[in-house]
Each structure stands twice: as C-alpha cells, then as structure tokens.
Amino acid sequence: MKNILFLSAFLAFFSCQTQETNPELARWEAQAEQVEIIRDDFGVPHIYGKTDADAVFGLLYAQCEDDFRRVERNYVWAIGRLAELEGEEAIYSDVRANLYMTEEEAKQAYEKAPDWLKKLCVAFADGINFYLHTHPEVTPQVIAKYEPWMPMFFFEGSIGGDIERISTERLKAFYKENKALASYDAQQELEKLLDEPKGSNGIAIAPSLSESGNAMLLINPHTSFYFRPEVHVVSEEGLNAYGAVTWGQFFVYQGFNEKTGWIHTSTFVDFIDEFEEKMIEEDGMILYNYGGEKREVKTQEITLKYKEGEELKSKSFTIYRTHHGPITHKGENGWVATKINWDPVNALVQSYTRTKLNNYAEFKEMMNIRTNSSNNTVFADAEGNIAYFHGNFIPKRNPEFDFSRPVDGSDPATDWQGLHTVDESILILNPENGWIQNCNSTPFTASGAFSPKEEDYPNYMAPDQENFRGIHAVKVLQNVEKLNLDSFLALAHDPYLPAFEYLIPELKQAFASAGKGKENLKEAVDLLSSWDYRTGLNSVPMSLAHFYGENYQRRFRSLSRFINPTGATAPKPVEILEVLEETLAQMDADFGTWKTPWGEINRFQRLSGDIDLKYDDNQPYIPVGYASGNWGALAAYGARTFEGTKRLYGYRGNSFVAVVEFGEKVKAKTILAGGQNSDTNSPHFFDQAQRYADINFKEAAFYREDVEKRAEERYQPGKR
C-alpha cells in the first residue's frame, strides 16, 4: 500500500512538473479530445473535429505522423532558416525569405488576421507541437517550437510559388559582392529543357459529356513524388474537404468537397515585375529617384544563422527595399527591385475559404480576393458548372511599357495600377463543347473552338505558349462522347505522345535525304517509322524515342519550334542522323543493346523515406509504362538517371491524382504515388505503387459510412 501511495504521489508530482514546464499541454490535450482520426485501408487519414480549428489540429498531427521531416523542411525553408540545416550555401535562400517578410513582419501580419484565421493558425502550431510532445523520439532539426505566425510565410499552397522565381545566385552576387550577374545561364537553360516540366493537368467535363449527367473533374498535379499526402478533413462547422495538402499546410490545396472541386495548374501569367531604380547617395543616405523626387531606400539589418560542422555561426546583412519591393539584384542599369504578390493574410483567407464553398457563384466571389498568383484553376460543381480561371493575381499595367523586361522605376507611369478583376481576366464558363482543359498551356486552346481569343487581352495576361500536353488533351477531348469515372481515367492516361508526331517524320525524311552510307541506322529508323507513338511497358521504340528526344534537345535546344512560332532554324539532316547515331551508341553502352523494352529502363523505386532519395539498379523496382510530359504524356512520369544508375527512376509527374463526379453524392477515385507514409516499416509506405503503375485507382471514402467500412485504425491525437 505504501508503494502504491508513493507511486501515486510521484506521478502527481511529475504531472505537475510537466504542466509547469509546458503550460500549453492542458490546452493541447483538451483539443485532442475533440478530434478523431480514422485511417482507412490505404492509411489515408480522415480527420473529424468539432470545430474547424479542431480539424486543423488533427490534420497537422496526422501529417506529422506520416512525414514529419517534410512538414519540418517546408517551414525551415519558408521562414528563412534553411542554412541552419544545410549550411552556408543555403543562406541566400534565407536572405530571400527575409527580403519579402521578416519574422517580426510575419508576427505583425498574424496579429492583423481575422479571429477565425488566428484560431486556425494556433491550431496549426498546436497540432505540430503536440505531435512533438507525444513523440519524444523525434528530434526537430531546426525549429524547436512551431508558432501561429509561421503560416504567414507559406500561404498559397504551392511551396516556392512566386518567391522561388527570385534567383538566389543573383541575390548572392548583389548582397555578397555588389555585382551584377547575367540572368541567362546556357547550362541552366539546357537543364530546364531536359527536366520534367513542373505543373499540372486539369480537365473539367460538363454534364452533357458524362454518362450520369453530372459534371466531372480531373485533378492531376505534376509535382515531385511525395510532395503532398492525401487527406480528408471534416468539422461540424461545414468543413468536408478531400484531396492533397502540401506538407505543413492546414488547407486542402487541390481537391473537392461535396459540391465543388478545384485543380490548380501552374500559370505563365506575368505577375512579377522588375523595376530599375536610380540610386543616389547623399549625406550618408541611400536615396532613389521617383517622379523627380528623392525617396529614402528602406534599410534593415538582419542576422542569419548557418550550420558549419556541428556549430551554428551567424552572418549579418543589410537588406534594401523601395516602394516597388526589395532590391534583389544588380542589372545593367543599377539596382533592381522585384515586385511580387505578398499578401499573406488574404492569401490564407482565400486558400482556406476555397475548401468550404457550394457552387460556382461562391467560388467566383472567392476568386475575387485575387491572391493566388502562381496558378490557373479548373473547376466543376454539383450544379453542373465547369469553369476555368486563367491566373488570379494579375497586376494592371500601362500598355506603353514592355513589362517582360525591367522597367524604369523612376517613372511613376510604370507602377502597377491595381489588379484586374476576375471578370477582366481570362475566364471560361460552361463552353458549348462541354470540356475545358489546361496543362500549363495557352488558354486560347482551353476549350477548342470555344476558347477565348488572344486579341481580346493584354499580352502580359497570357504569354503562355502551347505545349505537347495541351495538344494531346485537345486531341483526346475532341473525340469524347460520354464518360464515366473509369473512361475518364483512361482518357487521362492515354498513351499517345504527340511530340514524336513531329520528331519521327523529320528523322525519317533526314534518313531519306542523307542516309547514304548510314545503313547501320536503317533498322532503328524503320522501327520508329512504323511506331504508333504510344508508350508501353514492352515498347522498344518508346525506349529509343525517349533517348533520341533527349539528345535532340541537348543538341538543338528546344522542341517548341514545332508547335509555336519561334523563328528557330531546323537542323540539317546530317545533324539529325548524328543525334540518332549517338543515341544508339549510348543505349548499347548503357543497356547492352538499344533494343531494350521501356519497362526494363523506366522504373518506380522507393528504398527509403528520405527527402533526397537514392536509387539502385540492383534493388527491386516496379516497371512503369508512362512517359515524360516533355513528349506530351498526360500521365506525366519524369524519370532520369541518378548517381550510380543507368536505368531511369521516376522522381516527378503524376503524384496525387483524382477523378471526381459531382451529383447528389460526390464520387471519386484517387491514387497517390508510392504510398501515404514515409516510414519503411509502414504497410502504407509503398502499397499504392503497383496500383499507380497499373492505373488501378482506389475508391475515395468520402462519406462517414464509407470511411467506417474501410477503417483500419481509429484514435485521438496522442492516443494511437
């Protein structure tokens, strides 16, 4: 009895000590009581909360369970502390973050937020902090405690979004050496051409083209694999959103609720401008000329930490801002300020509000907040509407200036003149043809013959060019009759590759005119000439065409001249044949023979949950028949070699994918590349990989009764 009394007293004392050490614990535990997490048979978390804040608390807790390191890294990057993790080379990424908002400014923005948003920001921080409290074996690498102001740095949904367009190399040249750096780097441009395109596909189908008479939506982001998990978040305050959430964010970024669905595709709308400032030094002050008056350049001292070995060191910078924005680099004519969208509170309001709307009218009203700068949006709803919004944050400019180049910041006429409204922007609603597509391509083919007309809009509103994915989407949609979820999926994975519709006939013609003495190429040319331009696991021409296309780009830069007026000169036949000859030799050396089927080369492999994955030709893999978006594959699968490999391993492309039908009840099928959890010991680490390769999507459990039927595990945060 004495021992029991002593133990009880000890536990009570320990509990009091813990509460004193962590006074927030009682709040966390009380909120956890309001949350239930149900994991289904694929590990997808279905989070149920009393309030939206409860649901956000549970959402962040569940994300940390699945991949805390990705949640952590996104915030380390966003708030400007990456150098503390990766060393001094990353410090100019941190400078960039502070140029647009310092920690103190983020705190000020948070304080100005509406109360309902503050509650969600608090729940965000509490959910992560409670996870760390209940998982003492997890050691944070940089951020020991998460704070409600942190989402101010990470507000749109697409990590990087606008700010990643600011070159850290040019920042470094200016803030370290006070020199200009050429904006064009030939090697970097070539690498971009060969890299798998970033972006997404969105396709909306009107009731007239669906078997059920309901609108349908394809949600098909192309990101790096494991960039977003699949989640379902529900509250008793009207939240019921399903889809993909960027690690560490508290709103579904691409997805659907019972009444509406949305997919964002990266836009090329011009929403960033560079202003050349005329600097003046006077009486020890730095001024700039604006409209004939001298204005003071705002300066601010910041001190950033960076890792060196096991130590943390620090470095101080003076950063500069004009009314146009921060000074980001030095150009031909002096200092350059770069202006981008930076309105974190309204951006978070828009991002979260989007998940709770009921129809097109509400969705359009939300879009008029106009803070989603880096995206287009394809939309469908249960009322049968389909729509497309090209861009969202679009500054109005004086048409007398060319804003594709730096403009004179001393001239007030170059200032932005407000923002275009949604009605002034490119908008498509319920086109007569019954479909809308956007694949990061021009909006002027988004609905075939019923697309907007280029001449009706200023150039900066849609500089987007056509691409092979856009051509492919139009090709398959023009022949659509009546779709259901399964045939919609098949359409989204159509194996045709339109780029080779141009490349292969050119090769054939080159061989016909300059192939004398090149008989060693005849078998390959004949094989490609008889190919139907469709990818597949067993296809040898697919393998050959892929490497030929890559080498063609290396030699002649871009394939854009085939589909866009560029003025580029076509290569000579002898040069084209040289590329084929090099390709055959390369494939013989790497694979033993160029006659190697695509599925033996193109692989899906996940050996660990690391953010930077390693690949091994000798380890198990899943053969994949998909192909690169560079060739026009709708189901894009970016694959390349890695250190120590000859085979290609997927790293970017189809990640989270969903097809959704809106009616009396919403129906959806989804897939997630690989699996939900980053732990190699989890049954959900790689359990969707074969389904992903086979286009065997799972049914999304949206309604509570369906979630209950497929429940594998249920728990409250902290009690798993």
mmCIF file of N, CA and C in Angstrom, residues 55-138:
data_model
loop_
_atom_site.group_PDB
_atom_site.id
_atom_site.type_symbol
_atom_site.label_atom_id
_atom_site.label_comp_id
_atom_site.label_asym_id
_atom_site.label_seq_id
_atom_site.Cartn_x
_atom_site.Cartn_y
_atom_site.Cartn_z
ATOM 1 N N ALA A 55 -10.241 20.366 -36.374
ATOM 2 C CA ALA A 55 -9.882 19.587 -37.562
ATOM 3 C C ALA A 55 -8.475 19.944 -38.038
ATOM 4 N N VAL A 56 -8.129 21.226 -37.987
ATOM 5 C CA VAL A 56 -6.779 21.649 -38.382
ATOM 6 C C VAL A 56 -5.740 21.067 -37.422
ATOM 7 N N PHE A 57 -6.025 21.092 -36.151
ATOM 8 C CA PHE A 57 -5.141 20.487 -35.150
ATOM 9 C C PHE A 57 -4.878 19.020 -35.499
ATOM 10 N N GLY A 58 -5.947 18.285 -35.775
ATOM 11 C CA GLY A 58 -5.801 16.869 -36.113
ATOM 12 C C GLY A 58 -5.103 16.656 -37.440
ATOM 13 N N LEU A 59 -5.356 17.552 -38.406
ATOM 14 C CA LEU A 59 -4.732 17.440 -39.725
ATOM 15 C C LEU A 59 -3.216 17.568 -39.615
ATOM 16 N N LEU A 60 -2.748 18.555 -38.873
ATOM 17 C CA LEU A 60 -1.298 18.730 -38.741
ATOM 18 C C LEU A 60 -0.680 17.590 -37.942
ATOM 19 N N TYR A 61 -1.397 17.112 -36.935
ATOM 20 C CA TYR A 61 -0.893 15.974 -36.164
ATOM 21 C C TYR A 61 -0.729 14.757 -37.083
ATOM 22 N N ALA A 62 -1.733 14.497 -37.912
ATOM 23 C CA ALA A 62 -1.687 13.341 -38.812
ATOM 24 C C ALA A 62 -0.585 13.495 -39.859
ATOM 25 N N GLN A 63 -0.403 14.713 -40.373
ATOM 26 C CA GLN A 63 0.679 14.928 -41.338
ATOM 27 C C GLN A 63 2.031 14.610 -40.720
ATOM 28 N N CYS A 64 2.222 15.050 -39.488
ATOM 29 C CA CYS A 64 3.500 14.783 -38.816
ATOM 30 C C CYS A 64 3.703 13.287 -38.592
ATOM 31 N N GLU A 65 2.631 12.574 -38.322
ATOM 32 C CA GLU A 65 2.745 11.118 -38.185
ATOM 33 C C GLU A 65 3.223 10.476 -39.478
ATOM 34 N N ASP A 66 2.761 11.000 -40.594
ATOM 35 C CA ASP A 66 3.092 10.397 -41.889
ATOM 36 C C ASP A 66 4.467 10.817 -42.397
ATOM 37 N N ASP A 67 4.865 12.066 -42.150
ATOM 38 C CA ASP A 67 6.170 12.508 -42.652
ATOM 39 C C ASP A 67 6.546 13.831 -42.001
ATOM 40 N N PHE A 68 6.985 13.757 -40.749
ATOM 41 C CA PHE A 68 7.329 14.982 -40.040
ATOM 42 C C PHE A 68 8.451 15.737 -40.741
ATOM 43 N N ARG A 69 9.423 15.015 -41.300
ATOM 44 C CA ARG A 69 10.579 15.690 -41.894
ATOM 45 C C ARG A 69 10.179 16.600 -43.054
ATOM 46 N N ARG A 70 9.168 16.215 -43.820
ATOM 47 C CA ARG A 70 8.736 17.086 -44.916
ATOM 48 C C ARG A 70 7.953 18.292 -44.392
ATOM 49 N N VAL A 71 7.153 18.086 -43.363
ATOM 50 C CA VAL A 71 6.493 19.229 -42.716
ATOM 51 C C VAL A 71 7.557 20.202 -42.221
ATOM 52 N N GLU A 72 8.534 19.657 -41.521
ATOM 53 C CA GLU A 72 9.594 20.477 -40.942
ATOM 54 C C GLU A 72 10.369 21.235 -42.014
ATOM 55 N N ARG A 73 10.776 20.530 -43.060
ATOM 56 C CA ARG A 73 11.625 21.175 -44.054
ATOM 57 C C ARG A 73 10.900 22.312 -44.779
ATOM 58 N N ASN A 74 9.608 22.123 -45.031
ATOM 59 C CA ASN A 74 8.871 23.185 -45.709
ATOM 60 C C ASN A 74 8.879 24.478 -44.907
ATOM 61 N N TYR A 75 8.790 24.371 -43.581
ATOM 62 C CA TYR A 75 8.805 25.586 -42.768
ATOM 63 C C TYR A 75 10.213 26.110 -42.542
ATOM 64 N N VAL A 76 11.181 25.226 -42.419
ATOM 65 C CA VAL A 76 12.572 25.674 -42.337
ATOM 66 C C VAL A 76 12.914 26.496 -43.571
ATOM 67 N N TRP A 77 12.477 26.022 -44.726
ATOM 68 C CA TRP A 77 12.708 26.750 -45.983
ATOM 69 C C TRP A 77 11.909 28.049 -46.019
ATOM 70 N N ALA A 78 10.611 27.957 -45.722
ATOM 71 C CA ALA A 78 9.717 29.105 -45.927
ATOM 72 C C ALA A 78 10.051 30.279 -45.010
ATOM 73 N N ILE A 79 10.380 30.006 -43.741
ATOM 74 C CA ILE A 79 10.603 31.118 -42.808
ATOM 75 C C ILE A 79 12.036 31.621 -42.845
ATOM 76 N N GLY A 80 12.878 31.007 -43.679
ATOM 77 C CA GLY A 80 14.232 31.517 -43.860
ATOM 78 C C GLY A 80 15.226 31.024 -42.835
ATOM 79 N N ARG A 81 15.225 29.693 -42.580
ATOM 80 C CA ARG A 81 16.213 29.114 -41.658
ATOM 81 C C ARG A 81 16.885 27.886 -42.277
ATOM 82 N N LEU A 82 16.897 27.837 -43.591
ATOM 83 C CA LEU A 82 17.427 26.655 -44.274
ATOM 84 C C LEU A 82 18.928 26.485 -44.042
ATOM 85 N N ALA A 83 19.660 27.578 -43.931
ATOM 86 C CA ALA A 83 21.113 27.480 -43.733
ATOM 87 C C ALA A 83 21.458 26.835 -42.399
ATOM 88 N N GLU A 84 20.552 26.905 -41.439
ATOM 89 C CA GLU A 84 20.791 26.228 -40.163
ATOM 90 C C GLU A 84 20.761 24.715 -40.320
ATOM 91 N N LEU A 85 20.135 24.267 -41.384
ATOM 92 C CA LEU A 85 20.045 22.840 -41.665
ATOM 93 C C LEU A 85 21.084 22.407 -42.697
ATOM 94 N N GLU A 86 21.261 23.217 -43.739
ATOM 95 C CA GLU A 86 22.067 22.791 -44.882
ATOM 96 C C GLU A 86 23.404 23.507 -45.014
ATOM 97 N N GLY A 87 23.665 24.503 -44.190
ATOM 98 C CA GLY A 87 24.949 25.171 -44.247
ATOM 99 C C GLY A 87 24.916 26.494 -44.995
ATOM 100 N N GLU A 88 26.080 27.132 -45.048
ATOM 101 C CA GLU A 88 26.183 28.500 -45.543
ATOM 102 C C GLU A 88 25.715 28.667 -46.981
ATOM 103 N N GLU A 89 25.839 27.621 -47.807
ATOM 104 C CA GLU A 89 25.424 27.731 -49.204
ATOM 105 C C GLU A 89 23.937 28.050 -49.341
ATOM 106 N N ALA A 90 23.146 27.710 -48.305
ATOM 107 C CA ALA A 90 21.701 27.946 -48.363
ATOM 108 C C ALA A 90 21.311 29.307 -47.805
ATOM 109 N N ILE A 91 22.289 30.109 -47.382
ATOM 110 C CA ILE A 91 21.940 31.325 -46.653
ATOM 111 C C ILE A 91 21.232 32.350 -47.528
ATOM 112 N N TYR A 92 21.469 32.309 -48.857
ATOM 113 C CA TYR A 92 20.799 33.296 -49.703
ATOM 114 C C TYR A 92 19.344 32.924 -49.980
ATOM 115 N N SER A 93 18.994 31.682 -49.754
ATOM 116 C CA SER A 93 17.575 31.317 -49.712
ATOM 117 C C SER A 93 16.917 31.984 -48.506
ATOM 118 N N ASP A 94 17.637 32.028 -47.392
ATOM 119 C CA ASP A 94 17.117 32.666 -46.181
ATOM 120 C C ASP A 94 17.063 34.185 -46.334
ATOM 121 N N VAL A 95 18.062 34.758 -47.011
ATOM 122 C CA VAL A 95 18.022 36.195 -47.303
ATOM 123 C C VAL A 95 16.772 36.514 -48.115
ATOM 124 N N ARG A 96 16.505 35.686 -49.117
ATOM 125 C CA ARG A 96 15.334 35.896 -49.981
ATOM 126 C C ARG A 96 14.042 35.901 -49.169
ATOM 127 N N ALA A 97 13.896 34.945 -48.257
ATOM 128 C CA ALA A 97 12.691 34.902 -47.422
ATOM 129 C C ALA A 97 12.542 36.186 -46.616
ATOM 130 N N ASN A 98 13.640 36.675 -46.041
ATOM 131 C CA ASN A 98 13.590 37.879 -45.214
ATOM 132 C C ASN A 98 13.403 39.157 -46.025
ATOM 133 N N LEU A 99 13.815 39.133 -47.280
ATOM 134 C CA LEU A 99 13.586 40.305 -48.126
ATOM 135 C C LEU A 99 12.104 40.623 -48.238
ATOM 136 N N TYR A 100 11.295 39.585 -48.311
ATOM 137 C CA TYR A 100 9.861 39.804 -48.510
ATOM 138 C C TYR A 100 9.088 39.862 -47.197
ATOM 139 N N MET A 101 9.612 39.211 -46.160
ATOM 140 C CA MET A 101 8.961 39.323 -44.863
ATOM 141 C C MET A 101 9.891 38.773 -43.785
ATOM 142 N N THR A 102 10.191 39.573 -42.793
ATOM 143 C CA THR A 102 10.973 39.116 -41.658
ATOM 144 C C THR A 102 10.051 38.455 -40.640
ATOM 145 N N GLU A 103 10.648 37.826 -39.654
ATOM 146 C CA GLU A 103 9.847 37.188 -38.605
ATOM 147 C C GLU A 103 8.960 38.214 -37.902
ATOM 148 N N GLU A 104 9.516 39.381 -37.626
ATOM 149 C CA GLU A 104 8.731 40.410 -36.948
ATOM 150 C C GLU A 104 7.546 40.846 -37.802
ATOM 151 N N GLU A 105 7.761 40.968 -39.103
ATOM 152 C CA GLU A 105 6.670 41.355 -40.004
ATOM 153 C C GLU A 105 5.625 40.251 -40.118
ATOM 154 N N ALA A 106 6.057 39.006 -40.039
ATOM 155 C CA ALA A 106 5.094 37.896 -40.047
ATOM 156 C C ALA A 106 4.225 37.927 -38.798
ATOM 157 N N LYS A 107 4.822 38.253 -37.683
ATOM 158 C CA LYS A 107 4.057 38.351 -36.431
ATOM 159 C C LYS A 107 3.038 39.489 -36.522
ATOM 160 N N GLN A 108 3.443 40.590 -37.121
ATOM 161 C CA GLN A 108 2.520 41.714 -37.298
ATOM 162 C C GLN A 108 1.363 41.332 -38.221
ATOM 163 N N ALA A 109 1.668 40.592 -39.285
ATOM 164 C CA ALA A 109 0.609 40.144 -40.203
ATOM 165 C C ALA A 109 -0.370 39.236 -39.472
ATOM 166 N N TYR A 110 0.163 38.326 -38.671
ATOM 167 C CA TYR A 110 -0.701 37.415 -37.904
ATOM 168 C C TYR A 110 -1.636 38.198 -36.982
ATOM 169 N N GLU A 111 -1.113 39.207 -36.328
ATOM 170 C CA GLU A 111 -1.932 39.983 -35.390
ATOM 171 C C GLU A 111 -3.069 40.707 -36.100
ATOM 172 N N LYS A 112 -2.897 41.020 -37.380
ATOM 173 C CA LYS A 112 -3.933 41.726 -38.141
ATOM 174 C C LYS A 112 -4.962 40.771 -38.746
ATOM 175 N N ALA A 113 -4.733 39.467 -38.640
ATOM 176 C CA ALA A 113 -5.628 38.478 -39.247
ATOM 177 C C ALA A 113 -6.965 38.447 -38.519
ATOM 178 N N PRO A 114 -8.045 38.063 -39.217
ATOM 179 C CA PRO A 114 -9.336 37.918 -38.533
ATOM 180 C C PRO A 114 -9.249 36.820 -37.469
ATOM 181 N N ASP A 115 -10.091 36.914 -36.466
ATOM 182 C CA ASP A 115 -10.009 35.995 -35.327
ATOM 183 C C ASP A 115 -10.147 34.536 -35.753
ATOM 184 N N TRP A 116 -11.047 34.261 -36.721
ATOM 185 C CA TRP A 116 -11.247 32.862 -37.113
ATOM 186 C C TRP A 116 -9.974 32.282 -37.741
ATOM 187 N N LEU A 117 -9.231 33.134 -38.466
ATOM 188 C CA LEU A 117 -7.997 32.663 -39.082
ATOM 189 C C LEU A 117 -6.909 32.483 -38.026
ATOM 190 N N LYS A 118 -6.878 33.380 -37.051
ATOM 191 C CA LYS A 118 -5.912 33.220 -35.958
ATOM 192 C C LYS A 118 -6.114 31.885 -35.243
ATOM 193 N N LYS A 119 -7.376 31.509 -35.050
ATOM 194 C CA LYS A 119 -7.650 30.232 -34.381
ATOM 195 C C LYS A 119 -7.075 29.062 -35.176
ATOM 196 N N LEU A 120 -7.184 29.136 -36.492
ATOM 197 C CA LEU A 120 -6.646 28.061 -37.324
ATOM 198 C C LEU A 120 -5.120 28.048 -37.268
ATOM 199 N N CYS A 121 -4.515 29.234 -37.213
ATOM 200 C CA CYS A 121 -3.057 29.309 -37.126
ATOM 201 C C CYS A 121 -2.553 28.768 -35.786
ATOM 202 N N VAL A 122 -3.291 29.052 -34.736
ATOM 203 C CA VAL A 122 -2.937 28.493 -33.421
ATOM 204 C C VAL A 122 -3.077 26.975 -33.453
ATOM 205 N N ALA A 123 -4.150 26.492 -34.063
ATOM 206 C CA ALA A 123 -4.373 25.042 -34.146
ATOM 207 C C ALA A 123 -3.284 24.374 -34.982
ATOM 208 N N PHE A 124 -2.851 25.033 -36.042
ATOM 209 C CA PHE A 124 -1.735 24.532 -36.838
ATOM 210 C C PHE A 124 -0.512 24.296 -35.953
ATOM 211 N N ALA A 125 -0.116 25.333 -35.204
ATOM 212 C CA ALA A 125 1.073 25.232 -34.356
ATOM 213 C C ALA A 125 0.871 24.195 -33.257
ATOM 214 N N ASP A 126 -0.311 24.196 -32.650
ATOM 215 C CA ASP A 126 -0.571 23.256 -31.562
ATOM 216 C C ASP A 126 -0.530 21.808 -32.038
ATOM 217 N N GLY A 127 -1.051 21.564 -33.240
ATOM 218 C CA GLY A 127 -1.063 20.194 -33.748
ATOM 219 C C GLY A 127 0.340 19.647 -33.928
ATOM 220 N N ILE A 128 1.255 20.480 -34.453
ATOM 221 C CA ILE A 128 2.637 20.032 -34.630
ATOM 222 C C ILE A 128 3.332 19.902 -33.281
ATOM 223 N N ASN A 129 3.139 20.886 -32.412
ATOM 224 C CA ASN A 129 3.808 20.854 -31.112
ATOM 225 C C ASN A 129 3.336 19.680 -30.258
ATOM 226 N N PHE A 130 2.048 19.351 -30.356
ATOM 227 C CA PHE A 130 1.546 18.204 -29.599
ATOM 228 C C PHE A 130 2.124 16.901 -30.158
ATOM 229 N N TYR A 131 2.282 16.834 -31.465
ATOM 230 C CA TYR A 131 2.935 15.662 -32.052
ATOM 231 C C TYR A 131 4.345 15.506 -31.484
ATOM 232 N N LEU A 132 5.109 16.591 -31.458
ATOM 233 C CA LEU A 132 6.474 16.511 -30.934
ATOM 234 C C LEU A 132 6.485 16.138 -29.456
ATOM 235 N N HIS A 133 5.503 16.657 -28.718
ATOM 236 C CA HIS A 133 5.412 16.307 -27.301
ATOM 237 C C HIS A 133 5.142 14.816 -27.112
ATOM 238 N N THR A 134 4.272 14.262 -27.934
ATOM 239 C CA THR A 134 3.902 12.846 -27.780
ATOM 240 C C THR A 134 4.860 11.910 -28.510
ATOM 241 N N HIS A 135 5.841 12.464 -29.206
ATOM 242 C CA HIS A 135 6.843 11.646 -29.898
ATOM 243 C C HIS A 135 8.239 12.161 -29.535
ATOM 244 N N PRO A 136 8.637 11.948 -28.296
ATOM 245 C CA PRO A 136 9.944 12.465 -27.859
ATOM 246 C C PRO A 136 11.113 11.852 -28.615
ATOM 247 N N GLU A 137 10.871 10.731 -29.309
ATOM 248 C CA GLU A 137 11.942 10.116 -30.102
ATOM 249 C C GLU A 137 12.240 10.904 -31.374
ATOM 250 N N VAL A 138 11.340 11.837 -31.737
ATOM 251 C CA VAL A 138 11.535 12.669 -32.927
ATOM 252 C C VAL A 138 12.211 13.973 -32.500
#
